[in-house]
Short mmCIF file of C-alpha atoms in Angstrom, two decimals:
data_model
loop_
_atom_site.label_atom_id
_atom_site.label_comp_id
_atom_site.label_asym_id
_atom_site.label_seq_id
_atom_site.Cartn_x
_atom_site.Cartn_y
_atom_site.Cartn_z
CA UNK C 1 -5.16 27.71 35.63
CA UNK C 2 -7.23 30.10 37.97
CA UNK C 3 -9.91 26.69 37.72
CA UNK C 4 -7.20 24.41 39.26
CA UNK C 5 -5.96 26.86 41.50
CA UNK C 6 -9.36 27.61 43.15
CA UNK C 7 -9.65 24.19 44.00
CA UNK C 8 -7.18 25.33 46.64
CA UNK C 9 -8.61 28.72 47.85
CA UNK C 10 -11.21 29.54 49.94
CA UNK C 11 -11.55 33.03 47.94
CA UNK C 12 -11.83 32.24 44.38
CA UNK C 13 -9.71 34.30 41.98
CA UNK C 14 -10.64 35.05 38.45
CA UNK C 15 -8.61 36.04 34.77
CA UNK C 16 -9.30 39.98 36.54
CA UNK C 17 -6.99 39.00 39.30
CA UNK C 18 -3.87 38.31 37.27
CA UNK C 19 -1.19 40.58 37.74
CA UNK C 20 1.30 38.95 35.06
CA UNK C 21 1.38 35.84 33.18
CA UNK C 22 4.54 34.67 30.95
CA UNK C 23 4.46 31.53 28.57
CA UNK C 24 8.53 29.57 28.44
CA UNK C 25 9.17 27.86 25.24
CA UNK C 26 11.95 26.07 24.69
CA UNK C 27 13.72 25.17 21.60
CA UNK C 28 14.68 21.27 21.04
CA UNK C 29 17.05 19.80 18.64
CA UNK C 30 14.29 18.01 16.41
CA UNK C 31 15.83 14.49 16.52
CA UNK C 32 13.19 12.72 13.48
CA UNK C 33 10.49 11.02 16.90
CA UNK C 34 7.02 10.96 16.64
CA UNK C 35 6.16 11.20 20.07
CA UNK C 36 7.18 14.82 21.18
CA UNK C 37 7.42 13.37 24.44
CA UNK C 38 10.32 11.82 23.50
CA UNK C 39 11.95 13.96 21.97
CA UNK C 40 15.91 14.65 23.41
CA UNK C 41 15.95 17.30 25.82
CA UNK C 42 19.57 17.46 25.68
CA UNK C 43 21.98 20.25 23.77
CA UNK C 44 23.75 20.62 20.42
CA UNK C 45 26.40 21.48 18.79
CA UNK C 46 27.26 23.03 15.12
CA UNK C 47 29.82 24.45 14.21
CA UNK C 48 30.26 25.76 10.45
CA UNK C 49 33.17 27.11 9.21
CA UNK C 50 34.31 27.19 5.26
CA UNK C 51 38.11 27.72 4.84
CA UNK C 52 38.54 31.18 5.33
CA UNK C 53 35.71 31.83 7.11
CA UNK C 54 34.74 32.57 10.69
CA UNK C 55 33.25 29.66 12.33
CA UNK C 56 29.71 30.13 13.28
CA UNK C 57 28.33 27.92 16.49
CA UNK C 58 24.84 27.02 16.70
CA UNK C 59 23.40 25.93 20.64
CA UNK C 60 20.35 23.69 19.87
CA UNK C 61 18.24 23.00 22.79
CA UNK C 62 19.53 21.53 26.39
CA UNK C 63 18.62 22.57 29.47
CA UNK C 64 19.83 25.68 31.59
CA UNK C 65 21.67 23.51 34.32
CA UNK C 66 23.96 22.42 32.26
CA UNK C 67 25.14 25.93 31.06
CA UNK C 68 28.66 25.22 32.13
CA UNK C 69 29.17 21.99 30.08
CA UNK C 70 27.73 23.44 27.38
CA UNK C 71 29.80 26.09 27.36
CA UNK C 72 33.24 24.44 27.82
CA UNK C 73 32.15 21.77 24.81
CA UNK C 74 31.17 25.11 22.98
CA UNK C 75 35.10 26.27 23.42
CA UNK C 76 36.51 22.60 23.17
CA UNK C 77 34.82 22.92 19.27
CA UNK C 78 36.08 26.63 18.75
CA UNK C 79 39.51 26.17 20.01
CA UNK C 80 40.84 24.96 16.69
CA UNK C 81 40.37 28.72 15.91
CA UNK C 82 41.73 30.14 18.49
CA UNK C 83 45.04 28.58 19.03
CA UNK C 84 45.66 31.04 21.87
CA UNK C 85 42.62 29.42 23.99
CA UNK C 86 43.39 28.38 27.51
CA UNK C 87 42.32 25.25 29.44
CA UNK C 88 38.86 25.20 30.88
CA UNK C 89 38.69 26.74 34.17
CA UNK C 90 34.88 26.84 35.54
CA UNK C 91 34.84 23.68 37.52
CA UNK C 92 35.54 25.58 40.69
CA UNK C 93 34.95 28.96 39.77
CA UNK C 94 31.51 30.44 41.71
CA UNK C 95 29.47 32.48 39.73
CA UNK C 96 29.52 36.08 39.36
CA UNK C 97 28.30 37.58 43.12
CA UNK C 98 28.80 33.99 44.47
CA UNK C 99 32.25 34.51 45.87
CA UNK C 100 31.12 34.36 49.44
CA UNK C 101 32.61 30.87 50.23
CA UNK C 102 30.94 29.17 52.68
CA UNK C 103 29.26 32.00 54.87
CA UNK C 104 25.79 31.14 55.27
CA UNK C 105 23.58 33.82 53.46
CA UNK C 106 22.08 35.03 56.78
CA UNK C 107 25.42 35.64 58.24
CA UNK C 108 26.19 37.96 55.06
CA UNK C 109 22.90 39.72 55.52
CA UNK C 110 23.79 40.54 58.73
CA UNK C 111 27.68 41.49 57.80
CA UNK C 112 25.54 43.49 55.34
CA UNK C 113 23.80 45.76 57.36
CA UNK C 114 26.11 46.01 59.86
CA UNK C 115 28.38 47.73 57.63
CA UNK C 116 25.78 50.00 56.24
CA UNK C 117 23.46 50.59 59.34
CA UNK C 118 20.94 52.71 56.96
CA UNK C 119 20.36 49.58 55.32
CA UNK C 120 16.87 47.67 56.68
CA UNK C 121 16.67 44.04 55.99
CA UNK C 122 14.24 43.54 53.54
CA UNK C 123 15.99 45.51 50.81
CA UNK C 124 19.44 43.73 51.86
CA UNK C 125 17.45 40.22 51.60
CA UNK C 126 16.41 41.31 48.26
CA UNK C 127 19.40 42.45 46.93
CA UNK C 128 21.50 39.43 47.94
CA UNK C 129 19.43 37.42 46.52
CA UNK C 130 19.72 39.18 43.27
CA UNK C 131 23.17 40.04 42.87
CA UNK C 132 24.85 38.15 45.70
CA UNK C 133 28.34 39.44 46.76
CA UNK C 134 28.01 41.99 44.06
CA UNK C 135 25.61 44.10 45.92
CA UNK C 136 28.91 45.52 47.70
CA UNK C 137 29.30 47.00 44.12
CA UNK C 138 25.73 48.42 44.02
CA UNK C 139 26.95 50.01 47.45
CA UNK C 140 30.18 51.15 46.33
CA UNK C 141 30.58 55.16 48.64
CA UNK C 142 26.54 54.78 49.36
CA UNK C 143 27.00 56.50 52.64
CA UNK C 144 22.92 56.27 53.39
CA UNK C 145 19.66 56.10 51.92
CA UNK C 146 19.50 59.13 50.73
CA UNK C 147 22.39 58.66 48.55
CA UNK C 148 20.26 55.65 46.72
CA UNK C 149 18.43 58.54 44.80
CA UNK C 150 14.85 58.52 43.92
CA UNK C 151 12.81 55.92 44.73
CA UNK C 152 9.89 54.56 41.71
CA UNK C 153 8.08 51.93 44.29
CA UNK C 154 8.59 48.63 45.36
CA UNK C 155 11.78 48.86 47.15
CA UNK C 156 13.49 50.50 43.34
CA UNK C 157 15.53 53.27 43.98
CA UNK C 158 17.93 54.67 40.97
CA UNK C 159 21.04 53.38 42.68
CA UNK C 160 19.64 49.49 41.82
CA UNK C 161 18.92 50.90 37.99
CA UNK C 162 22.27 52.78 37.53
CA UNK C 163 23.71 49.37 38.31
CA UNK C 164 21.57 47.60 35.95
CA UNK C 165 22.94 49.48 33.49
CA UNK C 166 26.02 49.59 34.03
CA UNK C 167 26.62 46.24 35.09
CA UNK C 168 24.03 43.98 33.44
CA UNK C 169 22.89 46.39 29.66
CA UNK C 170 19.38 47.02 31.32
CA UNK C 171 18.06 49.54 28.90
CA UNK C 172 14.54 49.57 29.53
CA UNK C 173 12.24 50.02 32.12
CA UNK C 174 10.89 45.96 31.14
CA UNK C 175 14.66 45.28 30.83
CA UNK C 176 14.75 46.31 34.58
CA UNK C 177 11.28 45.15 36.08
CA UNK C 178 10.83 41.50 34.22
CA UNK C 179 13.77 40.48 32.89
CA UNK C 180 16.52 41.44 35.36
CA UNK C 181 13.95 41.29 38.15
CA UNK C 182 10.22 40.76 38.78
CA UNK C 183 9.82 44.19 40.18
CA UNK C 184 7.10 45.04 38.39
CA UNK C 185 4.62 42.82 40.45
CA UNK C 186 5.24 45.30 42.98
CA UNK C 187 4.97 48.58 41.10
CA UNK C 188 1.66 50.28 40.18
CA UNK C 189 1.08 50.75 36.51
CA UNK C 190 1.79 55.02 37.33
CA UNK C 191 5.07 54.12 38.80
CA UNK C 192 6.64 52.00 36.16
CA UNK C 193 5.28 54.56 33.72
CA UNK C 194 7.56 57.43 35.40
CA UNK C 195 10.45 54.91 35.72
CA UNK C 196 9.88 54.77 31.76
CA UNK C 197 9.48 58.24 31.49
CA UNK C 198 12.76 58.71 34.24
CA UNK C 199 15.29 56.50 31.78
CA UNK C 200 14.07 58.53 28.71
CA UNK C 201 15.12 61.80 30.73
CA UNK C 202 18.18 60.49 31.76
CA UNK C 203 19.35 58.28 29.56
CA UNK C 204 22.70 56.03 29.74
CA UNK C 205 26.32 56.49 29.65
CA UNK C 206 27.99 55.54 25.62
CA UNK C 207 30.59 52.88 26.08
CA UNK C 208 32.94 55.89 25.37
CA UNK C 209 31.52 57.50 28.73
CA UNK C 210 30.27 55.05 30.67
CA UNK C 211 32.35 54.65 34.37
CA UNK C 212 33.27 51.41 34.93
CA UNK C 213 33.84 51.19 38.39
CA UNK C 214 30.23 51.08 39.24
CA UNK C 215 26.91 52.57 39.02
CA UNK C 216 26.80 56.13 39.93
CA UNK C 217 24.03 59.82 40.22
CA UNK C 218 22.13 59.92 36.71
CA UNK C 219 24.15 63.51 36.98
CA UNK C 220 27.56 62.41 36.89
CA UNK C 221 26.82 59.77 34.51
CA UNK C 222 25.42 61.82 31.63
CA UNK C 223 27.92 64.63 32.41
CA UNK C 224 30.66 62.37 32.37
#
């Protein structure tokens, strides 16, 4: 890769210069073809269930764009189990934090930051990008920066991580920098080692405790 990518550069880059590398693999429903290049690329469905049994569902391959047929066939197959199962309702339902109708994204920004004045641009960009309309939850009674609590680099403060627990079961410090986000191209390695060392000193609400109107101080959460 760093070969065929120097090509392009007029500074060449070496295996040294790699800040993170990641390998995708994905699963395909083996369909009996020779040629793997052939092979379907499309989803699914099993569903086994014994008399008396819960029924199990197995998702084999498909593709992530088609997450929302998958998942109404998924119910279509289960509904014979749940006899209380309403009709399929996603076709126009936006995704979660995509409920801003047809404002343009820069017009949002701007509503944004207008609202919360503290609030520069890049970290508004950033966080409507991420979460979309439910950064107004991130910013539930944030009345300025200091109220985002302590910053670990990159633009992270523990407001953003509070919420990533609360809302989205980050538990980690690589739940929150690679697989919610890819913060951690931006942190050094000494400052995602104290946001490590941070979530084992404060660690997260039970579902007995937790608030669930949004994130809140590390304080209030563990005294809670």
């Amino acid at each position: 890769l760093c070969e065929a990518v120097n090509r392009h550069l007029a500074q060449p880059i070496s295996s040294a210069d790699i800040v993170w590398s990641f390998a995708g693999v994905r699963p395909l429903y083996d369909d009996a073809q020779s040629d793997p290049s052939a092979v379907s690329r499309e989803y699914e469905l099993a569903v086994d269930a014994p008399p008396g049994t819960a029924p199990l569902l197995s998702v084999i391959g498909g593709k992530i764009t088609a997450y929302r047929q998958v998942a109404e066939h998924a119910l279509r197959l289960l509904a014979p189990h749940f006899p209380h199962l309403g009709a399929a309702w996603t076709a126009h339902a936006p995704l979660p934090g995509g409920s801003m109708a047809a404002e343009r994204l820069e017009a949002y920004v701007e509503r944004l930051t207008a609202a919360h004045d503290w609030l520069d641009a890049e970290l508004a960009w950033r966080w409507v990008r991420a979460y979309g309309t439910r950064v107004e939850r991130l910013l539930d009674d944030v009345a300025d920066r200091d109220a985002l609590g302590h910053h670990f680099g990159g633009g992270l403060f523990e407001r953003e991580v509070q919420y990533l627990r609360a809302q989205e079961w980050a538990r980690t410090a690589e739940d929150i920098l690679w697989r919610r986000s890819k913060l951690g191209l931006f942190l050094t390695a000494a400052e995602q080692q104290g946001l490590a060392q941070w979530l084992a000193a404060h660690p997260a609400p039970t579902a007995a405790t937790r608030h669930d109107t949004g994130p809140g101080p590390a304080q209030s959460s563990t005294a809670r």
